[in-house]
XYZ file of C-alpha atoms in Angstrom:
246
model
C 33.656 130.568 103.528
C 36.139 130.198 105.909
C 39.636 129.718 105.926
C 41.506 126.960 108.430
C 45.199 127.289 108.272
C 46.342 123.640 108.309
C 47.667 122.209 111.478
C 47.369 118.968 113.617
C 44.423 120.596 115.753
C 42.426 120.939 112.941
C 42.465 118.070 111.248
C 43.865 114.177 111.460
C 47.424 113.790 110.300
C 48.212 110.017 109.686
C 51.685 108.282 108.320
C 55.069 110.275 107.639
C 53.847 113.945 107.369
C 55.532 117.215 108.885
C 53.598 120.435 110.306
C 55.747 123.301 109.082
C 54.810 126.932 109.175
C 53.339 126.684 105.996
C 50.904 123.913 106.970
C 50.796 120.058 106.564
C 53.087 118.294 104.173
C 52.662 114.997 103.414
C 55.693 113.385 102.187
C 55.933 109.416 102.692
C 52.546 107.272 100.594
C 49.954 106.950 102.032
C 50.541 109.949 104.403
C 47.323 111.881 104.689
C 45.403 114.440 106.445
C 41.497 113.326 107.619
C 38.836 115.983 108.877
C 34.947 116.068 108.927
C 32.396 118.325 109.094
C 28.694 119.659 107.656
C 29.872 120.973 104.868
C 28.684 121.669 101.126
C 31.796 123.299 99.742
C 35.841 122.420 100.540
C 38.578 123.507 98.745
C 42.721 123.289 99.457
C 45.548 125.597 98.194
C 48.579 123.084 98.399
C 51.805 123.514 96.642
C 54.047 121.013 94.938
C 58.031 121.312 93.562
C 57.836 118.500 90.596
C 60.753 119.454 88.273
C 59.241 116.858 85.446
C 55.549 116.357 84.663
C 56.232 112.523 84.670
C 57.321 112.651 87.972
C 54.824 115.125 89.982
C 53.321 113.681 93.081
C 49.900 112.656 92.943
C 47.294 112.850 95.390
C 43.715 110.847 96.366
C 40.440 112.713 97.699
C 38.562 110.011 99.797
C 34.973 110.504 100.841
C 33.026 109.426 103.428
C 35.690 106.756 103.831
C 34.983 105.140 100.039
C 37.190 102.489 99.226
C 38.436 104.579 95.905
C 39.405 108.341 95.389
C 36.475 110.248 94.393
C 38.812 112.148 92.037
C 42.701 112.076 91.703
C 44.865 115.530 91.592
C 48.168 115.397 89.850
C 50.101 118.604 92.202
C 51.513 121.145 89.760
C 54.805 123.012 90.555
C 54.192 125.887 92.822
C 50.752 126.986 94.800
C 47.495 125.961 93.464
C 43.872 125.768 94.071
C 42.000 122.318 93.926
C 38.437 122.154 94.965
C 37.160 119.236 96.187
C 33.251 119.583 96.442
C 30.935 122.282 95.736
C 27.668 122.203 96.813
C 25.205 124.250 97.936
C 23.799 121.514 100.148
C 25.837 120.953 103.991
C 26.091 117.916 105.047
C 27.946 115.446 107.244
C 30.935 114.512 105.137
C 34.283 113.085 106.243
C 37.063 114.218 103.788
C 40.961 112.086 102.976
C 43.968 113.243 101.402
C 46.267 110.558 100.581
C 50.079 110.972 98.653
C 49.855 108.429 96.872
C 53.352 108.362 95.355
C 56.460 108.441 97.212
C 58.305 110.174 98.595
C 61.381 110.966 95.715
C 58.866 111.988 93.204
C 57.955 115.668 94.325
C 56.259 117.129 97.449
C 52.720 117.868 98.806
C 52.203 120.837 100.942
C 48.821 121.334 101.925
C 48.452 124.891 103.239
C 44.859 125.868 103.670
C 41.507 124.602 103.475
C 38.271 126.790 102.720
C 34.844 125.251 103.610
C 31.850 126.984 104.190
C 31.143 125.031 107.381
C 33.091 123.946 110.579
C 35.777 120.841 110.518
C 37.411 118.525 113.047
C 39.872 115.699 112.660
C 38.694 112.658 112.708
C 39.949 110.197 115.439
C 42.456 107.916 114.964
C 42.510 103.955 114.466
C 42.838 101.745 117.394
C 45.727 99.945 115.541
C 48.361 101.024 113.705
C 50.635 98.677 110.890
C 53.767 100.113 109.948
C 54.650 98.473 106.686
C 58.701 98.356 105.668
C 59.323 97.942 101.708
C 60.306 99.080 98.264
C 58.303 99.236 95.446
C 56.233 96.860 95.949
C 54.636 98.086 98.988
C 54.234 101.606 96.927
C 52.116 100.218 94.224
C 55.272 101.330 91.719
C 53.669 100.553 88.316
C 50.143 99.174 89.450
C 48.236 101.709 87.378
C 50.350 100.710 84.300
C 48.414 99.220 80.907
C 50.869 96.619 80.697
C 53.674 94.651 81.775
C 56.543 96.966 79.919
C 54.879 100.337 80.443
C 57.540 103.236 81.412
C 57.030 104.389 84.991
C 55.538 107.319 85.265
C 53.866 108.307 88.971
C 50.594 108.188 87.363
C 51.121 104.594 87.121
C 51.901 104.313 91.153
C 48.859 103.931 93.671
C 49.879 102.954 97.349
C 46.122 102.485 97.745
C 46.345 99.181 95.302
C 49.298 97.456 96.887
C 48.893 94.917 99.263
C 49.715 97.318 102.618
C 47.073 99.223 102.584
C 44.524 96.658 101.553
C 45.435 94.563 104.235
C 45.220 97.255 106.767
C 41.568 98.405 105.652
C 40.296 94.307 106.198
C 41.641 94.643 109.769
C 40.928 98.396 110.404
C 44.064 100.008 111.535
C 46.183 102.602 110.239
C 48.733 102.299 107.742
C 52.112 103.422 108.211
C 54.371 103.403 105.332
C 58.751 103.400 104.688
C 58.954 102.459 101.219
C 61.464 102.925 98.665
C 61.530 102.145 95.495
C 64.874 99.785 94.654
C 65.621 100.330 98.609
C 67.149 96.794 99.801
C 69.264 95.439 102.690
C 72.567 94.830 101.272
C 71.876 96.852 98.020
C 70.187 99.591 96.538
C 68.455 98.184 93.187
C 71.114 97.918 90.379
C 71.445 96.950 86.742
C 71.831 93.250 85.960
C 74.980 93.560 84.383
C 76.498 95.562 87.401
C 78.041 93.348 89.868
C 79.454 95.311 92.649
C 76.273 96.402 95.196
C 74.820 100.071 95.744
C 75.453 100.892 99.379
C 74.628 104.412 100.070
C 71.271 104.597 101.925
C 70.523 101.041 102.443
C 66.635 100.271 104.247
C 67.730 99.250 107.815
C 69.366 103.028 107.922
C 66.340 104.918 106.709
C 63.956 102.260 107.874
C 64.817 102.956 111.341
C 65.243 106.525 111.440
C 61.598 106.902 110.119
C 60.380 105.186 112.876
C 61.937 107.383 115.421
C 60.614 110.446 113.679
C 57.498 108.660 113.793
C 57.473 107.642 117.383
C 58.920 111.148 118.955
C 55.467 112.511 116.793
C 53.283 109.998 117.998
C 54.875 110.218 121.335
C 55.477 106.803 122.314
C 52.146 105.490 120.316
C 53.993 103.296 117.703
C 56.108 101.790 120.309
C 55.153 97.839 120.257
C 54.814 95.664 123.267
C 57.273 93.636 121.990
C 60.314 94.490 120.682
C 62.450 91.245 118.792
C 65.507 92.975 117.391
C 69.072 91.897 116.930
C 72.596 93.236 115.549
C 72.621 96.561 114.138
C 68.924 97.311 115.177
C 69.535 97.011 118.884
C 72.035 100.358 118.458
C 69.086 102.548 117.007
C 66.818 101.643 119.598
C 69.235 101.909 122.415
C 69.129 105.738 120.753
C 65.631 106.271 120.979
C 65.452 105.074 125.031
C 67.975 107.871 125.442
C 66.204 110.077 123.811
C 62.995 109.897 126.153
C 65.245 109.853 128.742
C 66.399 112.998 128.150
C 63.145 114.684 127.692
């Protein structure tokens, strides 16, 4: 078996994800990492930080590029071990790891992954969607039994909303800011509250995840065409200066 310390040379990191010294962590939906290789038997140590069980992240092992997770891992508090296949048969196989909640319900660190053959990342879509919502374009509840069933993460799936379906029909990469109860002028409130929620509205964290994003992809999420007004125009007045200054 061998042992690949994760990084972004040794496998495809795609969506809102940070390489830290302890590996990969994914921490927007939809993030994932992406590899391939002709292997039999892959496992990952990855680490989570849920403080409640009905709030741990939960994450989707794609296969050969299947339309559904061949098997769904709910990420415990602290380091564990989740195997993925285990074979004694190699062969070509191209292996996903999707968050599939957000980003507020607990982290996904992916630190290692044992195979007993050679991977490389995948390459990258030709396009790239970057999709700007709140719970909605999470899937928040789409995994639910019925109408009125409490949230829990295990009821959210980023993979069911409309987002990601519509960028698998025109094969590009998804790219995801969502929040759940984010909004413009107000954060989601209760109905009988009638003064708005103001701290951390969407165009704020909207627009600094697309600079992260863009200073990772270096320059690859920039559009041809920009059509921004008001407030917008200041942030991306930021981000020229930025490359000019590198």
């Amino acid at each position: 078996m061998q042992k690949y310390k994760l990084g972004k040379h040794e496998v495809r990191v795609c969506g809102k994800a940070v390489e830290t010294d302890a590996g990969i962590e994914l921490v927007h939906s939809g993030s994932f990492i992406e590899f391939y290789g002709e292997i039999g038997k892959v496992s990952m140590k990855i680490s989570g930080n849920a403080d409640e069980s009905d709030f741990a992240a939960y994450v989707g092992v794609f296969l050969n590029e299947g339309d559904t997770p061949e098997t769904v891992w709910k990420i415990q508090d602290g380091l564990h071990h989740y195997e993925i296949c285990w074979t004694s048969e190699k062969k070509n196989t191209v292996v996903k790891v999707m968050k599939l909640t957000e980003m507020q319900y607990g982290a996904v660190q992916i630190h290692s992954v044992d195979t007993d053959g050679n991977i490389k990342p995948t390459e990258p879509k030709e396009r790239k969607l970057l999709f700007i919502g709140d719970s909605i374009t999470a899937g928040y509840g789409v995994n639910g039994e019925q109408s009125d069933t409490v949230f829990t993460t295990k009821t959210e799936d980023v993979t069911k909303a409309y987002p990601y379906l519509t960028a698998k029909e025109v094969s590009a990469d998804p790219w995801y800011v969502c929040w759940s109860g984010g909004g413009i002028i107000s954060r989601w409130i209760p109905p009988e509250t009638e003064l708005p929620l103001t701290d951390i509205l969407m165009p704020e964290r909207m627009m600094q995840v697309i600079l992260e994003m863009m200073r990772a992809e270096k320059k690859s999420l920039v559009p041809d065409i920009w059509h921004l007004s008001g407030e917008f125009q200041k942030y991306i007045r930021i981000h020229q200066f930025y490359y000019s200054m590198a």
